[in-house]
Short mmCIF file of C-alpha atoms in Angstrom, two decimals:
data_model
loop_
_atom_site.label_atom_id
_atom_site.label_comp_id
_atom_site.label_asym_id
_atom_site.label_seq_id
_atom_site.Cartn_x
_atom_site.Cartn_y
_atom_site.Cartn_z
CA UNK A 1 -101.41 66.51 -141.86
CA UNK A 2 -102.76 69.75 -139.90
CA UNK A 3 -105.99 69.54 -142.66
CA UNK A 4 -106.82 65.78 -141.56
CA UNK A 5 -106.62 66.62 -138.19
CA UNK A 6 -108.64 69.36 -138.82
CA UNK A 7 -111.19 67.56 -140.66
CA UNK A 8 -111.11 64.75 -138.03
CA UNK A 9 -111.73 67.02 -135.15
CA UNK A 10 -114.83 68.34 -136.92
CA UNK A 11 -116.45 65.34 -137.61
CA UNK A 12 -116.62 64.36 -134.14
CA UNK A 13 -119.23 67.06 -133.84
CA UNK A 14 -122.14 64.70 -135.28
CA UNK A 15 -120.84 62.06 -132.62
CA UNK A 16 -123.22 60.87 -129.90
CA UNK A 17 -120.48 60.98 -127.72
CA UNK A 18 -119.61 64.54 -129.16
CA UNK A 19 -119.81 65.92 -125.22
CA UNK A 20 -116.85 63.80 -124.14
CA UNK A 21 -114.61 63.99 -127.62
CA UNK A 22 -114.98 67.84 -126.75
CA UNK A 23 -113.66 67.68 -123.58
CA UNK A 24 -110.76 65.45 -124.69
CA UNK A 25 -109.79 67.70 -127.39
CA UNK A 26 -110.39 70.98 -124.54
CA UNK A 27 -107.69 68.88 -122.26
CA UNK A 28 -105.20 67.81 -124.87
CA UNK A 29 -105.48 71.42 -126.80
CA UNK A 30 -104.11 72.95 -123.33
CA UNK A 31 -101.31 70.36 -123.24
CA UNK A 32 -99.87 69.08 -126.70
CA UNK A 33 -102.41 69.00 -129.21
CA UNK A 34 -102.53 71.58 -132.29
CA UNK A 35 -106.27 71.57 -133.17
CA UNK A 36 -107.91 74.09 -131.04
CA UNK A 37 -111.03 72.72 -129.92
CA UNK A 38 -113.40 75.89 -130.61
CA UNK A 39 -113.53 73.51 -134.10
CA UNK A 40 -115.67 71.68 -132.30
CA UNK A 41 -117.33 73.29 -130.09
CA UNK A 42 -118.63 75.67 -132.33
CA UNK A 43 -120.49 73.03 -135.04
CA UNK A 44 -121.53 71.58 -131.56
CA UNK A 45 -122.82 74.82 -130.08
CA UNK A 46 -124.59 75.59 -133.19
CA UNK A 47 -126.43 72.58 -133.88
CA UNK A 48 -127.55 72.63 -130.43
CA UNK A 49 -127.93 76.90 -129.76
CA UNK A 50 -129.56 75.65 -126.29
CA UNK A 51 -127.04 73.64 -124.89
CA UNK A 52 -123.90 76.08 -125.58
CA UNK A 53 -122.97 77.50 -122.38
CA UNK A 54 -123.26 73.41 -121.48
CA UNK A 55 -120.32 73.06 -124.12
CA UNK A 56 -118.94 76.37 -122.90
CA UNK A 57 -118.77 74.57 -119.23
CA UNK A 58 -117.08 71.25 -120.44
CA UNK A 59 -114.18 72.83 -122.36
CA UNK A 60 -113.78 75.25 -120.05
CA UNK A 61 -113.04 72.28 -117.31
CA UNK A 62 -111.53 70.62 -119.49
CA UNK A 63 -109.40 73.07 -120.92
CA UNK A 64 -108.02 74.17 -117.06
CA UNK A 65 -107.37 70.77 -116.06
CA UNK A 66 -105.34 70.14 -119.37
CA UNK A 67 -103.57 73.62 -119.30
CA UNK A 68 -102.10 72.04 -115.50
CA UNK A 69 -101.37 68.94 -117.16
CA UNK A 70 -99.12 71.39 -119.33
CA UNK A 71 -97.92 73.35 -116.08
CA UNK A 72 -96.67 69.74 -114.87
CA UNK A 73 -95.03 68.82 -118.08
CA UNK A 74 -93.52 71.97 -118.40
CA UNK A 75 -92.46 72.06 -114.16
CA UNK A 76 -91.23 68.30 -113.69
CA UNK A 77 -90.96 66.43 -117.64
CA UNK A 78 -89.91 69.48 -119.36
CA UNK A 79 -86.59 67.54 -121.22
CA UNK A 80 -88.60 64.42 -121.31
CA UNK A 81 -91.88 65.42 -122.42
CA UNK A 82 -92.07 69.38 -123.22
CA UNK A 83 -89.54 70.12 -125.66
CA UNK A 84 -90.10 66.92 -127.83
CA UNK A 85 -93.25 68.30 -128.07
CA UNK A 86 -92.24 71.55 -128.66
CA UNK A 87 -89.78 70.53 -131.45
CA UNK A 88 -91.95 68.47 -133.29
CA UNK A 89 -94.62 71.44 -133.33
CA UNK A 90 -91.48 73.90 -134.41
CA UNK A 91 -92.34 75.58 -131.57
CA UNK A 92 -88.68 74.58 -129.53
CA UNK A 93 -86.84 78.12 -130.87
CA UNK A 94 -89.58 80.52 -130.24
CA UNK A 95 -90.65 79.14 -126.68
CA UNK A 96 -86.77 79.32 -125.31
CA UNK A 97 -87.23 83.35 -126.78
CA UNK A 98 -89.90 83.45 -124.41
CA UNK A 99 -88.84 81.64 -121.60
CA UNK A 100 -85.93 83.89 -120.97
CA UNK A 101 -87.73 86.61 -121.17
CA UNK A 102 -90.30 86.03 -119.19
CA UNK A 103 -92.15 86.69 -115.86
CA UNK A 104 -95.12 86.38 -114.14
CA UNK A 105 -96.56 89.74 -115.55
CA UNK A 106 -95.45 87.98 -118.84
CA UNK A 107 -97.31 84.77 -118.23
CA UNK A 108 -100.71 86.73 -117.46
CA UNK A 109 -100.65 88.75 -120.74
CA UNK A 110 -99.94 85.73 -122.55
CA UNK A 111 -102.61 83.33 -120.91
CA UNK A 112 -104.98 86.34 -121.87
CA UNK A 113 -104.16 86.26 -125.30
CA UNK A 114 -104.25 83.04 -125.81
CA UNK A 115 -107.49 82.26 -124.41
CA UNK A 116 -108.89 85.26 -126.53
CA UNK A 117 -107.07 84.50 -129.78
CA UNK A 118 -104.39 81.29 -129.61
CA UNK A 119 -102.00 83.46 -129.52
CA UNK A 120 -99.55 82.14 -128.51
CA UNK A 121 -100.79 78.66 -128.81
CA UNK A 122 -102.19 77.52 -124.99
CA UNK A 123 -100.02 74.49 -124.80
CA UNK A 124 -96.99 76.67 -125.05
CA UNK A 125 -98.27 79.06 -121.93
CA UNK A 126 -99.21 76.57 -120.29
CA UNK A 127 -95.67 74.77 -120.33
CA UNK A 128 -93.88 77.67 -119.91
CA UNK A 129 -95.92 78.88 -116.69
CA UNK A 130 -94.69 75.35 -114.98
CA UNK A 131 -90.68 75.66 -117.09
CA UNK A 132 -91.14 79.29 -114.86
CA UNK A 133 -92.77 78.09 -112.41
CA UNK A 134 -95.61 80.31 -111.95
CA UNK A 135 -97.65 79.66 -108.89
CA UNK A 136 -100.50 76.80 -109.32
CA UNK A 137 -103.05 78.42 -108.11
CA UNK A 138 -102.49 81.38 -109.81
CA UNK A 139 -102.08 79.57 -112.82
CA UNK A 140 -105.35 77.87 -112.47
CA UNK A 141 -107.25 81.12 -111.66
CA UNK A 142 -105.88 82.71 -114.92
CA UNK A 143 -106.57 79.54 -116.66
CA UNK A 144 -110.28 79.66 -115.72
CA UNK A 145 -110.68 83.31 -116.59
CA UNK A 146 -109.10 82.95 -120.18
CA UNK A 147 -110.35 79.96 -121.16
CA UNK A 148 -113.72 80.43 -119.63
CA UNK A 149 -113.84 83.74 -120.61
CA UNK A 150 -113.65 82.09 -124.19
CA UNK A 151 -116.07 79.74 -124.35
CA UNK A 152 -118.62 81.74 -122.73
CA UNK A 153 -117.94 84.69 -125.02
CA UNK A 154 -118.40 82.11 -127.91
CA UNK A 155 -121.59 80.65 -126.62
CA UNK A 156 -122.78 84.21 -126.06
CA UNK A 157 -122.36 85.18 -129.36
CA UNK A 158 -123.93 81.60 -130.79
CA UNK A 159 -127.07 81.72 -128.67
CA UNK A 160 -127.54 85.20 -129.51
CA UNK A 161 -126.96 85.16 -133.20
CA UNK A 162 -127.02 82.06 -134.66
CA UNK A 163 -125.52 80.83 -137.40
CA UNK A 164 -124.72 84.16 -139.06
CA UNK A 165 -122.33 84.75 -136.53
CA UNK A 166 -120.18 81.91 -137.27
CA UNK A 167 -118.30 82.94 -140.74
CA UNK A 168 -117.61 86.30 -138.34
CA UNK A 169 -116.58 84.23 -135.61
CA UNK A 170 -114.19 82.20 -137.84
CA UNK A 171 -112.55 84.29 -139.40
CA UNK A 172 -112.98 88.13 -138.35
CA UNK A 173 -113.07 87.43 -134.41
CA UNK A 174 -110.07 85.86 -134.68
CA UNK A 175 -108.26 88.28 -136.71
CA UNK A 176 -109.44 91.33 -134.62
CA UNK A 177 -108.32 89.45 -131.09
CA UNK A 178 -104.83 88.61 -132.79
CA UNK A 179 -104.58 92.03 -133.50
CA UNK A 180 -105.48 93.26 -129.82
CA UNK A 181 -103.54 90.75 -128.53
CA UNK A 182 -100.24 91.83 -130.54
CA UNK A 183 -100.92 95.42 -129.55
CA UNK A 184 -101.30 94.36 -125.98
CA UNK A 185 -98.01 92.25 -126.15
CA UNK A 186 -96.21 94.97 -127.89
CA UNK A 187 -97.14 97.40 -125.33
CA UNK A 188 -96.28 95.19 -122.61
CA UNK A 189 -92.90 94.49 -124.17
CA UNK A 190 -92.28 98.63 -124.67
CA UNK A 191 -93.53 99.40 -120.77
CA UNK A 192 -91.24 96.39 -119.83
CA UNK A 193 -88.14 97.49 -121.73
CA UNK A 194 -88.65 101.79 -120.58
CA UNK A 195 -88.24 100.65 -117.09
CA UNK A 196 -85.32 97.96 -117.87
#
């Protein structure tokens, strides 16, 4: 299933309306989606190097405005809506770990790494921050800095080297952001724990 999906999200690329299927994917990604849509904004980005930060913009927007859908879900629907969602990703068990554990501080660090590496997923940050209920405006500011922060680095890195950047972007980015992003969370965690 997550292969078909896969495949479907990247063929949307070649799409005329390729632009708007972007920013749908950007907005459900944030939300309740599992494809993260850097699968199609990067075939996008590349086949047009000169309208990246363009792309960068749009799921960046769309991406904010999704991740608050998922604040809302999480704040007002989250036994309707959130945790069927979160069960039928297998996500229920591991996102009650985190929200009892955590806090604002928590939230940042975890909107950071997610917008740097999907971990964790978005959707489950961004349903957690409303389950917490993490301020909405500071929610949307971190939201705008990780995500955009994303996407810009991305185009950066497309309009600067081209398509031999991509297999690195692929596959070593991610693995060398998931691994600062553990070490950040693990630290966090440690600090947290000393002082508890």
């Amino acid at each position: 299933m997550l292969r078909g999906l896969y495949d479907w999200t990247l063929s949307l690329a070649a799409r005329k309306s390729a632009e708007w299927w972007l920013a749908f994917i950007a907005f459900v990604e944030s939300s309740v989606f599992l494809v993260p849509a850097d699968v199609l904004y990067l075939p996008m980005a590349l086949s047009k190097p000169e309208r990246a930060y363009r792309y960068a913009l749009i799921a960046t927007v769309a991406s904010v405005l999704g991740g608050v859908a998922g604040w809302f879900i999480g704040h007002y629907a989250y036994e309707a809506v959130a945790k069927p969602i979160l069960e039928f990703y297998g996500k229920y068990d591991e996102f009650e770990q985190l929200r009892i554990s955590s806090g604002v501080g928590f939230i940042i660090l975890m909107l950071i790494t997610s917008g740097a590496a999907h971990l964790p997923p978005i959707k489950v940050v961004t349903i957690l921050s409303g389950v917490i209920g993490v301020n909405l405006l500071l929610f949307i500011g971190l939201a705008i800095v990780a995500r955009g922060g994303r996407f810009l680095l991305l185009a950066w890195l497309l309009r600067r080297y081209g398509e031999s950047i991509k297999e690195f972007i692929e596959k070593r980015l991610g693995m060398i952001v998931s691994a600062g992003a553990a070490a950040l969370i693990l630290l966090y965690i440690a600090v947290r724990y000393a002082h508890g």
